PDB file of C-alpha atoms in Angstrom:
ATOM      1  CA  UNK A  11     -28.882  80.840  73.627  1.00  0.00           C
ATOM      2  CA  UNK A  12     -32.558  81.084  72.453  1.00  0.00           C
ATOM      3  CA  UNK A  13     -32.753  80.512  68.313  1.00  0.00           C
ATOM      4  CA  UNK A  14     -33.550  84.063  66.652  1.00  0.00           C
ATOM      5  CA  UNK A  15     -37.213  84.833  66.081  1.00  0.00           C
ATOM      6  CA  UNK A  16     -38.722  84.296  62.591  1.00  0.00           C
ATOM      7  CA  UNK A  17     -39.748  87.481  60.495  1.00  0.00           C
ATOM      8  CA  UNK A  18     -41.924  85.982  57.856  1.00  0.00           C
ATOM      9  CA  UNK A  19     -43.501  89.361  56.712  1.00  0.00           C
ATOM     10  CA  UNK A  20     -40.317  92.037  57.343  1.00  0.00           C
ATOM     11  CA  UNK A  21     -39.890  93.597  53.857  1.00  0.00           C
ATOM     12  CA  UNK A  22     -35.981  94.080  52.524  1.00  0.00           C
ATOM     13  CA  UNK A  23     -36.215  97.465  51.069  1.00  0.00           C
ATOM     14  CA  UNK A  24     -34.474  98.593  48.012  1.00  0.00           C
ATOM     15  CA  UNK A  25     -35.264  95.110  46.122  1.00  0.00           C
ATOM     16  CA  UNK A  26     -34.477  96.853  42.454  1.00  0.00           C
ATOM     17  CA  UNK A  27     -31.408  97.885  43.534  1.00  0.00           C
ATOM     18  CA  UNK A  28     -30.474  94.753  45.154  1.00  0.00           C
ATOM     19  CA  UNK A  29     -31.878  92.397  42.289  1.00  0.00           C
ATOM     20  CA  UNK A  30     -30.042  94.113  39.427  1.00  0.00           C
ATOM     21  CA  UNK A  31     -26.445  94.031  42.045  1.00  0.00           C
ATOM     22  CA  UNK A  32     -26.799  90.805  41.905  1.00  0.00           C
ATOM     23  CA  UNK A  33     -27.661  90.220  38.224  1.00  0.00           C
ATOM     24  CA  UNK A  34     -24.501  92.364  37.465  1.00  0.00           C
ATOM     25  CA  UNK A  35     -21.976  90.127  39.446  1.00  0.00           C
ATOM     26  CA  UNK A  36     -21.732  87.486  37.203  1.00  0.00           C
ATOM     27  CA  UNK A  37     -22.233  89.220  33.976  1.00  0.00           C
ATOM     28  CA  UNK A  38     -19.571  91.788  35.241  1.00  0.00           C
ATOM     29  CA  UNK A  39     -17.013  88.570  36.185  1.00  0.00           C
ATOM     30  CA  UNK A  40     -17.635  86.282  33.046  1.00  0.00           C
ATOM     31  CA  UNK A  41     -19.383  83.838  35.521  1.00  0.00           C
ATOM     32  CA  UNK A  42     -16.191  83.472  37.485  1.00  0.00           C
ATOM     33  CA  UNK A  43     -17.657  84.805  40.464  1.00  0.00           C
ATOM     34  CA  UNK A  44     -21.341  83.932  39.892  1.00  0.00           C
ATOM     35  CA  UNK A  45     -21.285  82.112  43.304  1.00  0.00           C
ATOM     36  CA  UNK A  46     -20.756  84.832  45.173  1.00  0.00           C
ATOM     37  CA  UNK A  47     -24.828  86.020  45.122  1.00  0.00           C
ATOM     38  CA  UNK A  48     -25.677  82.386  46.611  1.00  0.00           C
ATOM     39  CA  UNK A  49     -23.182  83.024  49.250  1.00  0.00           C
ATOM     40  CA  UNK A  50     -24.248  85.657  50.623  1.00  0.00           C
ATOM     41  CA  UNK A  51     -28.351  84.881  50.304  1.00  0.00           C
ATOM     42  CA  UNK A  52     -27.200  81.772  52.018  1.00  0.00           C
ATOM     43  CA  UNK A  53     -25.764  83.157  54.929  1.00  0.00           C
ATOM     44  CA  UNK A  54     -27.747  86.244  55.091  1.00  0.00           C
ATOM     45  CA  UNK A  55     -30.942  84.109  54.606  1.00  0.00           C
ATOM     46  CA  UNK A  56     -29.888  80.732  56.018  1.00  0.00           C
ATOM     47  CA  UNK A  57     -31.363  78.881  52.653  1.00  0.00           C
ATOM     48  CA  UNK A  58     -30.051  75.636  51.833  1.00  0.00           C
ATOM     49  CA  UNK A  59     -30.864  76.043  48.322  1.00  0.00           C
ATOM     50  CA  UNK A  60     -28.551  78.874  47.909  1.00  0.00           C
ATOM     51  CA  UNK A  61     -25.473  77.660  49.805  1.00  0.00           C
ATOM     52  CA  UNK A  62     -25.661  74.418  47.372  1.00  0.00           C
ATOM     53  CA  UNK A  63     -26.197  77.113  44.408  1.00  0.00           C
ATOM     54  CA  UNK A  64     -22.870  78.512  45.924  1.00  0.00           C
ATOM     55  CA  UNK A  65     -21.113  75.469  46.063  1.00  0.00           C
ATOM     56  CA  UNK A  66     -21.929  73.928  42.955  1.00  0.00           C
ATOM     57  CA  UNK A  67     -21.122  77.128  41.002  1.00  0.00           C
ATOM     58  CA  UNK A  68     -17.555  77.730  43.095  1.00  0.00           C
ATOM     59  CA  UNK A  69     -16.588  73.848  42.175  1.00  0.00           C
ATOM     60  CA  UNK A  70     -17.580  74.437  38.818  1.00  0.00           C
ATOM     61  CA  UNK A  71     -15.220  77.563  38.835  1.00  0.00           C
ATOM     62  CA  UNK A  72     -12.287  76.147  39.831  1.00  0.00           C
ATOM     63  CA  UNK A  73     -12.264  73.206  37.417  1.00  0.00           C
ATOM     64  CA  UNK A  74     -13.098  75.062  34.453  1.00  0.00           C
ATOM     65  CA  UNK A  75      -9.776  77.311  35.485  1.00  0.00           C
ATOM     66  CA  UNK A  76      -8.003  74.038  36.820  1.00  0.00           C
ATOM     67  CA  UNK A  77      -8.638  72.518  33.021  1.00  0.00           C
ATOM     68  CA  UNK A  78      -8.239  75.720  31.536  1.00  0.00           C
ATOM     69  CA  UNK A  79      -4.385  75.878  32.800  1.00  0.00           C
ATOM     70  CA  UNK A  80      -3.531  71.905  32.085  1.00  0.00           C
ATOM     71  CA  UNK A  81      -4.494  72.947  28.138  1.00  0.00           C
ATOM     72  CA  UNK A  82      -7.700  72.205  27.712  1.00  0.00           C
ATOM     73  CA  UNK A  83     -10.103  72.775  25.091  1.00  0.00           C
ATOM     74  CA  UNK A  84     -10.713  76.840  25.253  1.00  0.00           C
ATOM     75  CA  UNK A  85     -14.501  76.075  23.591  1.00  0.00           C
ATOM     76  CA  UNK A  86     -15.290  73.642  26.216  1.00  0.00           C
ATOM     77  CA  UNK A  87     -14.014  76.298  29.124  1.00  0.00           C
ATOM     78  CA  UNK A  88     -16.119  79.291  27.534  1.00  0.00           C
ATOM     79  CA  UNK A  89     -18.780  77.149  26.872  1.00  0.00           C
ATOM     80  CA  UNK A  90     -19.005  76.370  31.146  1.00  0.00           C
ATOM     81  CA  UNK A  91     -18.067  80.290  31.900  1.00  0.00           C
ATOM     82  CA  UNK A  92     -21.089  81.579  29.604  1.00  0.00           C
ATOM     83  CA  UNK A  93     -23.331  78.725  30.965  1.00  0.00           C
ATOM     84  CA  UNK A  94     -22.163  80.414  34.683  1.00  0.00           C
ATOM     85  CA  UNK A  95     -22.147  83.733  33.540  1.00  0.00           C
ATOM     86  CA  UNK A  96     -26.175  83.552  32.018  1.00  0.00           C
ATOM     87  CA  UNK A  97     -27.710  80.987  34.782  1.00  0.00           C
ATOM     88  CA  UNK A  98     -25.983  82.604  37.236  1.00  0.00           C
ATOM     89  CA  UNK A  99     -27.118  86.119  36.816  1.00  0.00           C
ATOM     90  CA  UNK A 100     -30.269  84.836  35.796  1.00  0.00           C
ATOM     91  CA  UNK A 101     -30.893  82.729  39.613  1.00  0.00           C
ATOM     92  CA  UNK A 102     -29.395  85.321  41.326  1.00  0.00           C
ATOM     93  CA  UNK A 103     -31.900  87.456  39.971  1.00  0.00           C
ATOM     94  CA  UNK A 104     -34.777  85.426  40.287  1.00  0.00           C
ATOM     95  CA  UNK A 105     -33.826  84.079  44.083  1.00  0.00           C
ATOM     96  CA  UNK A 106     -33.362  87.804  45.157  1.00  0.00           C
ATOM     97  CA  UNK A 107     -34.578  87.907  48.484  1.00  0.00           C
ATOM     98  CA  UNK A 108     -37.814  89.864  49.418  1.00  0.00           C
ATOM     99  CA  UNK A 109     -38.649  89.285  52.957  1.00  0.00           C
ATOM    100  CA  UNK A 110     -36.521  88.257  55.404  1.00  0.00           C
ATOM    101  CA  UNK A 111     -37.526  84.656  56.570  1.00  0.00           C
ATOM    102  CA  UNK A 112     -34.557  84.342  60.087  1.00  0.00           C
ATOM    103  CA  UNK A 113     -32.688  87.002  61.497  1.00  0.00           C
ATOM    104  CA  UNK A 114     -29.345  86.591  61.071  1.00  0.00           C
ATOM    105  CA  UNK A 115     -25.754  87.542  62.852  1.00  0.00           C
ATOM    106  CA  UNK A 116     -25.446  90.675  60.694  1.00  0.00           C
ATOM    107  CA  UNK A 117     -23.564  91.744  57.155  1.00  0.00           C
ATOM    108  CA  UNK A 118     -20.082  90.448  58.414  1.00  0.00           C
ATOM    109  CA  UNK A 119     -20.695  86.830  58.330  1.00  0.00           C
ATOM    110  CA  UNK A 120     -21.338  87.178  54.750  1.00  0.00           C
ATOM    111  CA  UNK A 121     -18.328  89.782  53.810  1.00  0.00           C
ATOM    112  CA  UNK A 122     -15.916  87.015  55.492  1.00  0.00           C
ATOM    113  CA  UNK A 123     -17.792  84.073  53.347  1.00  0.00           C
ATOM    114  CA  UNK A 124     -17.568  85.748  50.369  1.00  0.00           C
ATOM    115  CA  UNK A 125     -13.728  87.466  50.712  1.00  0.00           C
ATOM    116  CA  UNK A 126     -12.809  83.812  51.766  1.00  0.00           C
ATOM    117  CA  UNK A 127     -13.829  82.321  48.831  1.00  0.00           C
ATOM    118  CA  UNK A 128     -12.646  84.906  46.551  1.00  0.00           C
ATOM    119  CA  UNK A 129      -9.146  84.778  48.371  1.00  0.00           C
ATOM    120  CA  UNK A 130      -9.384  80.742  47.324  1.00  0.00           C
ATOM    121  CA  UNK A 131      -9.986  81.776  44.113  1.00  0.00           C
ATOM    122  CA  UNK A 132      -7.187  83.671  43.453  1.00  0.00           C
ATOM    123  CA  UNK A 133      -4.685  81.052  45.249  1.00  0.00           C
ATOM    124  CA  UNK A 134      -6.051  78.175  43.205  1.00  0.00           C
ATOM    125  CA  UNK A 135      -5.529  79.913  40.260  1.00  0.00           C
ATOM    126  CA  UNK A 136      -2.061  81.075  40.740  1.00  0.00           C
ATOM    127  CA  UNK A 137      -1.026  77.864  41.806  1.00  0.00           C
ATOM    128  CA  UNK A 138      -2.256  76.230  38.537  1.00  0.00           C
ATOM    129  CA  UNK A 139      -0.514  79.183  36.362  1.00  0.00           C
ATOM    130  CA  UNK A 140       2.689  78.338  38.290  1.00  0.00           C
ATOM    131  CA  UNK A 141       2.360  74.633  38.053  1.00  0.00           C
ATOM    132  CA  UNK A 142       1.563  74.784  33.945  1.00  0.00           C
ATOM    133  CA  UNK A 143       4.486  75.933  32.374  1.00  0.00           C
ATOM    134  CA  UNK A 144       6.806  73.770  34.261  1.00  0.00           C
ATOM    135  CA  UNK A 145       4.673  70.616  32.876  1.00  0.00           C
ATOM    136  CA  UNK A 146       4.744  72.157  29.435  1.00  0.00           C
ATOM    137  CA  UNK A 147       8.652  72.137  29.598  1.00  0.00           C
ATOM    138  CA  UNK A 148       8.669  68.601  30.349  1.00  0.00           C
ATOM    139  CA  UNK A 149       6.259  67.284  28.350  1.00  0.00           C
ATOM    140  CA  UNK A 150       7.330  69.096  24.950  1.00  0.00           C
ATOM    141  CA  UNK A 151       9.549  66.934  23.025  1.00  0.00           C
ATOM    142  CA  UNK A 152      12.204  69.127  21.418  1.00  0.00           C
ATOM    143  CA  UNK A 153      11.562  70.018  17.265  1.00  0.00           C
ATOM    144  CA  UNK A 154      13.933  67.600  15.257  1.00  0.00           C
ATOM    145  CA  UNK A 155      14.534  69.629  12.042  1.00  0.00           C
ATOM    146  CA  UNK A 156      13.991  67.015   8.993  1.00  0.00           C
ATOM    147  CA  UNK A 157      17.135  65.133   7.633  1.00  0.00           C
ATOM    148  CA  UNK A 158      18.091  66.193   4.265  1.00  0.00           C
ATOM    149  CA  UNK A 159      17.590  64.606   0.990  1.00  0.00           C
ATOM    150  CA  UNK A 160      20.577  63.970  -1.077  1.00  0.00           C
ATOM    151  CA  UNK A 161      18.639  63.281  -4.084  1.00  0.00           C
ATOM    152  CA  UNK A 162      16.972  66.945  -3.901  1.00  0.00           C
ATOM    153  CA  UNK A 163      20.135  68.072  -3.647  1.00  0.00           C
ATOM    154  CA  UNK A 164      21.948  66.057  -6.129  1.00  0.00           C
ATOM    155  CA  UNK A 165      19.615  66.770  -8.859  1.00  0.00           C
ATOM    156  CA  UNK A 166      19.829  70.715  -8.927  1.00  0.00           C
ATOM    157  CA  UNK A 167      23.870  70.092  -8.957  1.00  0.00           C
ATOM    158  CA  UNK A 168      24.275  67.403 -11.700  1.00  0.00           C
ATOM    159  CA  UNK A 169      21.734  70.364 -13.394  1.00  0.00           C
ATOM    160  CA  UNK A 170      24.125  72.777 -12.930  1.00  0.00           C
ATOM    161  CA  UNK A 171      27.365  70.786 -14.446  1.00  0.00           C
ATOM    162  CA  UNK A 172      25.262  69.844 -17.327  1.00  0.00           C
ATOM    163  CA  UNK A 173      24.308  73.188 -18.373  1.00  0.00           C
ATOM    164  CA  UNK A 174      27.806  74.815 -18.467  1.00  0.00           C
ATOM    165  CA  UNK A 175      29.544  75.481 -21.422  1.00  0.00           C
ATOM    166  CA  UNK A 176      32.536  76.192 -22.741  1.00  0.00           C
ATOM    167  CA  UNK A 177      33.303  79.965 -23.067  1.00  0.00           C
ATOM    168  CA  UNK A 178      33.434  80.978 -27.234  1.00  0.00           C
ATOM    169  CA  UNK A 179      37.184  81.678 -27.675  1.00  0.00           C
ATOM    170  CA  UNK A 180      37.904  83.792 -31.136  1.00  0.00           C
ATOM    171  CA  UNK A 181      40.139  82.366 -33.592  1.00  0.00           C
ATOM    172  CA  UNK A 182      42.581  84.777 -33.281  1.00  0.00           C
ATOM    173  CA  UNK A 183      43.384  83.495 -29.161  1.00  0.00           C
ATOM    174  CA  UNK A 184      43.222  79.926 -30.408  1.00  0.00           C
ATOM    175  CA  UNK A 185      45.516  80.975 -33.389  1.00  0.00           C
ATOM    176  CA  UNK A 186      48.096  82.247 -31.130  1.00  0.00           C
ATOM    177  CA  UNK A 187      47.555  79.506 -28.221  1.00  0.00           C
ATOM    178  CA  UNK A 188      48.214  77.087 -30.968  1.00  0.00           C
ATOM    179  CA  UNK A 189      51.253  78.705 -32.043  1.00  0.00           C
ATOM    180  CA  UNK A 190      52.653  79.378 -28.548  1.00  0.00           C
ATOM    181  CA  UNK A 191      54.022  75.515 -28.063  1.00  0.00           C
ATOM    182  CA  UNK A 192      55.525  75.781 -31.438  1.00  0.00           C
ATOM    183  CA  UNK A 193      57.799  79.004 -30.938  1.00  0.00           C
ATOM    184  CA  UNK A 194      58.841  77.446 -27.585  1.00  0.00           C
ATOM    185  CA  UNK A 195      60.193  73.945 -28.991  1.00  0.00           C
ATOM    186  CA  UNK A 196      61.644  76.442 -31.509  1.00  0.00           C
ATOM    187  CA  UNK A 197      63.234  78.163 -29.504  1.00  0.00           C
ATOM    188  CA  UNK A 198      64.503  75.199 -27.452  1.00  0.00           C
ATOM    189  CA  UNK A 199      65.726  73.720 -30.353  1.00  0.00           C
ATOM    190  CA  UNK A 200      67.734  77.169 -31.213  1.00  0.00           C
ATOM    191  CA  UNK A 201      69.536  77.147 -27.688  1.00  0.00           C
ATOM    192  CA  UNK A 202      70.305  73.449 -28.446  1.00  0.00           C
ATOM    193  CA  UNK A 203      71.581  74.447 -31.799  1.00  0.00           C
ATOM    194  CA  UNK A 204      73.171  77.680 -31.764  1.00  0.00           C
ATOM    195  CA  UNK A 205      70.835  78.609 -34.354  1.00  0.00           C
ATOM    196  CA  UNK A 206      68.664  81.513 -35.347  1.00  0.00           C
ATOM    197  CA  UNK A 207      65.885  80.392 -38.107  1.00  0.00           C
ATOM    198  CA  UNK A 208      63.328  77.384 -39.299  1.00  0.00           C
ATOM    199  CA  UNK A 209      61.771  76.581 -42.966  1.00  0.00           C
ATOM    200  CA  UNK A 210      59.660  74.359 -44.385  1.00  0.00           C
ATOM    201  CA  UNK A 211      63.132  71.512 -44.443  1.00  0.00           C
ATOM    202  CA  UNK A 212      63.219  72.033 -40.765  1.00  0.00           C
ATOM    203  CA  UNK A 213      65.552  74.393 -38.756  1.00  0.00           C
ATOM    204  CA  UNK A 214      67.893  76.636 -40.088  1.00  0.00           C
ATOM    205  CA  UNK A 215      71.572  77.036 -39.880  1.00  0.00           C
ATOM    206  CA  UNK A 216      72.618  74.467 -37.355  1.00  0.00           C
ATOM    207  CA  UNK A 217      76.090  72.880 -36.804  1.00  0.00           C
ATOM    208  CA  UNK A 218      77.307  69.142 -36.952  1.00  0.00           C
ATOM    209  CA  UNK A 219      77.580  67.399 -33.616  1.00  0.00           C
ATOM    210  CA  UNK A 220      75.491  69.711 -31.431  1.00  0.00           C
ATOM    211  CA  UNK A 221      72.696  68.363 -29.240  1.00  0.00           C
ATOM    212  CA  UNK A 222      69.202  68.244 -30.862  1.00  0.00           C
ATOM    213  CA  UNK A 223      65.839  67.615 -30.224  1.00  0.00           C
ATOM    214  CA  UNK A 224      63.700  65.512 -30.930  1.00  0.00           C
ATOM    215  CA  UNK A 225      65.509  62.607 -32.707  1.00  0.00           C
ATOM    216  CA  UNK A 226      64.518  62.615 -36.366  1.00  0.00           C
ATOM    217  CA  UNK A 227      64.292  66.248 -36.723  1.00  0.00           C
ATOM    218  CA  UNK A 228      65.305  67.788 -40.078  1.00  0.00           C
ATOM    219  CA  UNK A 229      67.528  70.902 -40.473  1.00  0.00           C
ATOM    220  CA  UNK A 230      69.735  72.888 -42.784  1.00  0.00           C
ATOM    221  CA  UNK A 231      73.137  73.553 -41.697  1.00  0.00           C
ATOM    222  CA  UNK A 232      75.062  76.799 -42.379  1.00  0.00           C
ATOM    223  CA  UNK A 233      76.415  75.585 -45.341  1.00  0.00           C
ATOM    224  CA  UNK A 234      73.303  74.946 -46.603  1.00  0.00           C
ATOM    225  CA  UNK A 235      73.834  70.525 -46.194  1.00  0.00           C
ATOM    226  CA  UNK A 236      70.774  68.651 -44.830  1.00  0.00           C
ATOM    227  CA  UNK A 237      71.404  67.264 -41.632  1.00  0.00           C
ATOM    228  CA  UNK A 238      68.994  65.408 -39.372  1.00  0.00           C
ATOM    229  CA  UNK A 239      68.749  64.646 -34.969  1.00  0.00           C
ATOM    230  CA  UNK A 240      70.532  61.479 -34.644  1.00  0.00           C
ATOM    231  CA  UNK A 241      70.869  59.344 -31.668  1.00  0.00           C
ATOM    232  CA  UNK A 242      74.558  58.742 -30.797  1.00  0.00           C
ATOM    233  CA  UNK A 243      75.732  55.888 -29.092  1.00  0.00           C
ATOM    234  CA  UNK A 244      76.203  57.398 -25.931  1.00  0.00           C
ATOM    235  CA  UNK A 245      72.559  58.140 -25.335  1.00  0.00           C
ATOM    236  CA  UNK A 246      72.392  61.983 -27.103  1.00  0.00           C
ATOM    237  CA  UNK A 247      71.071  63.044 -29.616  1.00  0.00           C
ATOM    238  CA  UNK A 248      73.490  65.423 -32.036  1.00  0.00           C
ATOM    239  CA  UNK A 249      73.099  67.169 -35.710  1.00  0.00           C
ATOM    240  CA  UNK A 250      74.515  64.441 -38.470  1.00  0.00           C
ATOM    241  CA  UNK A 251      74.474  64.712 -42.071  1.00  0.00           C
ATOM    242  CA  UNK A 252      71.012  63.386 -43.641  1.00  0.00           C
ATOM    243  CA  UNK A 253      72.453  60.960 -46.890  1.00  0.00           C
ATOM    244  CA  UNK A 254      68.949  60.904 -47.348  1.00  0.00           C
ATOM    245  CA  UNK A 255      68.383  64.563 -48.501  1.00  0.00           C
ATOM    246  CA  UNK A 256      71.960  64.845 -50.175  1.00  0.00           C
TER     247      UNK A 256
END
C-alpha cells in the first residue's frame, strides 16, 4: 500500500466551530476529559505532539482520581483538575487544526480512540471506588470511649452528702417522739404490775411480789407503802417493800 498523499494547503472548514468544541470539552468535564481533544487531533492529524498531549493529560487523570480515592489531599486533586481543566482548554484551543497536513483513515479511528479511553476511564475509577472503602474498614482503628475518672465523680458525690441536712422537725413531733418510749415502758411496767397509774414516787398501785422492771424502780403500792424492783434470788425481779422510803 502506497502512503496517503500530503495536503499541505486543504482548508478544514468550520474552524470557529471546531476551536470553541474543543475549548468546551475540558471546561465542560472539570479537566477530566481534557485529553480527549489531543486524541483525536492526533489521530485525525497524525501529530506526535498531540498524542503525547493526550497521554500525558490521560495519566495525569487517572492519578489525580487514583489519589483522590486512597484519601488524598482534596486541594492538591483540584489544584491538578483546574491546572487540566485551564491548559487543557486553552492547547486545545490554540492547536486547533487549520489545514489538513496527511489524509487520514476517516472519523472512526478517532471515535474508537477516544470511546476507548473514556471506557478506561470509567473502569479505573470504579475499581478505585470499590477498592477504597474496604481499605478504610481495615485501616480505621475502632473509637475507644475515654475511661472514667473517679475523682470527677467522687467530688460531685462527697458534695452532695455534705450539703444535706437534717429536715426542721417542730417541737410538738419531737415532744411526742420523746414521750412515746416513756408511755411504752409504762405501760410494760403496768402489764408487769397489774397496775393502772405513775407519779412523781414512781408507779402507782402495784402489788408485793409481782415481776417488775427495771430493778431499782420506785412505786406506790395500793395501800399507799413504798415499794421498790428488787432482784430475787432466783434471777427475777419482784415488787418489795422500800425500808428506805418508810
Amino acid at each position: 500500500m502506497s502512503a496517503p498523499p500530503l495536503l499541505t494547503d486543504a482548508p478544514i472548514p468550520g474552524y470557529a466551530r471546531r476551536c470553541v468544541g474543543r475549548v468546551l470539552v475540558p471546561l465542560v468535564s472539570v479537566g477530566i476529559f481534557s485529553w480527549a481533544p489531543f486524541a483525536w487531533t492526533a489521530v485525525r492529524q497524525r501529530s506526535f505532539a498531540d498524542a503525547a498531549l493526550a497521554a500525558v493529560s490521560f495519566v495525569a487523570v487517572i492519578c489525580t482520581m487514583a489519589y483522590s480515592y486512597s484519601g488524598g489531599n482534596g486541594v492538591a486533586v483540584w489544584m491538578v483538575l483546574l491546572t487540566l481543566m485551564l491548559g487543557g482548554s486553552v492547547l486545545a484551543g490554540v492547536r486547533t487544526p487549520r489545514t489538513e497536513n496527511v489524509r487520514t483513515g476517516g472519523k472512526p479511528v478517532a471515535v474508537w480512540l477516544v470511546t476507548a479511553l473514556t471506557v478506561v476511564y470509567i473502569v479505573a475509577t470504579a475499581l478505585f471506588g470499590q477498592s477504597e472503602p474496604s481499605k478504610q474498614d481495615e485501616t480505621t482503628p475502632p473509637a475507644v470511649s475515654p475511661a472514667p475518672s473517679l475523682s470527677s465523680e467522687s467530688e460531685p458525690t462527697a458534695a452532695v452528702t455534705e450539703s444535706v441536712t437534717a429536715p426542721d422537725v417542730p417541737e410538738s413531733e419531737e415532744a411526742e417522739e420523746s414521750e412515746a418510749p416513756e408511755t411504752e415502758e409504762g405501760a410494760e411496767a403496768d402489764d408487769n404490775a397489774g397496775t393502772g397509774g405513775q407519779d412523781s414516787d414512781g408507779q402507782v398501785g402495784i402489788q408485793f411480789g409481782y415481776a417488775c422492771s427495771p430493778v431499782g424502780a420506785l412505786g406506790i403500792a395500793k395501800d399507799e407503802r413504798p415499794a421498790k424492783c428488787f432482784m430475787g434470788k432466783d434471777g427475777r425481779a419482784r415488787w418489795g417493800y422500800d425500808s428506805n422510803r418508810g
